[in-house]
Amino acid sequence: MSIPVVHQLALNESPYPPLPSVRRAMRRAVAQAHRYPQFYPDDLTERIAVWCRVAPDHVAVGSGSVGVALQLLQAVMEPGDTMVYAWRSFDAYPLLADMVGARPVPVPLSPDGHQDLGALLAAFDHRTRVVVLCNPHNPTGTLVTTDRLAAFLRQVPRDVTVLLDEAYVEFAGGSVPDPLALLDAHPNLLVLRTFSKAYGLAALRVGYGLGAPGLIGRIRRRQLPFGINTVAAAAVKASLRAGSELRRRVETVIAERERLRRELGALGWHIGPGHANSVWLAAPDPIDDGAVALTDAGVLARHYPGEGLRLTVGSREANDAVLAALAGVGVRCP
Ligand code: PMP
């Protein structure tokens, strides 16, 4: 008999449902559902641009950040080209490469869960057109510092696009590089962001890319007409008006992440600093036993057998359930 899932902590979602003001905006939009959305999401693009303090021609909106990433690959890759990325990482990268006929080139993470920037560069070949950096990294939560990112960008040839995936940037608490300052110097850089994580709108599928106008123009040409639905656009606009409430939610998630890290550390688990909305437990800690204990406690986590466990930071109650389950798993001291 399978054990019911009480706490869904496997997909790095927000533990919070949409804010009341966002729900009101969605309800108003639902009443207009017999009307098409804008042909291209120009209004939303403009709002996001103002909010990011860039000109609208630096912004491309898509169906989740994965949708924008696919548009980028369609724009810059030919079948047989290669896409380099660190692995383990977000499952969609190899799938997206496959969708455009590109060859994925996974490069192992360093033993402490960092993306190995030197090894990524060394993996380039004459067919490489895209390199992905995920910052903060999924699933390990590690961070590429400003200096290292700047040095990396200087070394990437101009005909290779850097896809800088910042899906979790809001949880890094200001310790991430300011990539917007880099956009004009690097016309081959696309910064990818999403409303699915910190803004809690995963079901609505809105993400965006920030880049130089030339690259953004090529990405926009792959935009599906009527592709961003009216309810989603209304929810995003309302979220942009609710910045301080959403920031408080993010601060709570960060505080809970740090509590989890401290308390799991006190239980003997070895956990490095993490900058996303998740906590990463890695082998040789007993992550497979941990996965069993979590399942028995009704907690759904992301388990990479023999490798690691990624736990999304949930509600306080969910995090307490995690701590209680993992307290029963013996961790050997080094
Ligand atoms: N990038 C990373 C690193 C992710 O972990 C995820 C979701 N798990 C996404 C992108 C996808 O986000 P979206 O919902 O915007 O498509």
Coordinates of C-alpha atoms and ligand atoms in Angstrom, one line a residue, residues 64-66 90 93 134 138 165 167-168 194 196-197 205, ligand 1:
G64 CA 7.8 29.6 -17.9
S65 CA 11.5 30.1 -18.0
V66 CA 11.7 26.7 -19.8
F90 CA 17.8 20.8 -13.8
Y93 CA 18.4 21.0 -20.0
C134 CA 22.5 27.7 -13.2
N138 CA 19.8 23.3 -8.9
D165 CA 19.5 30.4 -15.3
A167 CA 15.3 30.6 -11.4
Y168 CA 16.2 30.8 -7.7
T194 CA 10.8 33.0 -13.5
S196 CA 7.3 30.1 -10.7
K197 CA 9.5 30.0 -7.5
R205 CA 3.8 29.3 -16.6
Ligands
PMP1 N1 15.3 26.5 -14.0 C1 15.6 25.8 -12.9 C2 17.0 25.7 -12.5 C3 14.6 25.1 -12.3 O1 14.9 24.4 -11.2 C4 13.3 25.2 -12.8 C5 12.1 24.5 -12.1 N2 12.4 23.4 -11.4 C6 13.0 26.0 -13.9 C7 14.1 26.6 -14.5 C8 11.7 26.0 -14.5 O2 11.0 27.1 -14.2 P1 9.7 27.5 -14.9 O3 8.6 27.1 -14.1 O4 9.8 29.0 -15.0 O5 9.7 26.9 -16.3

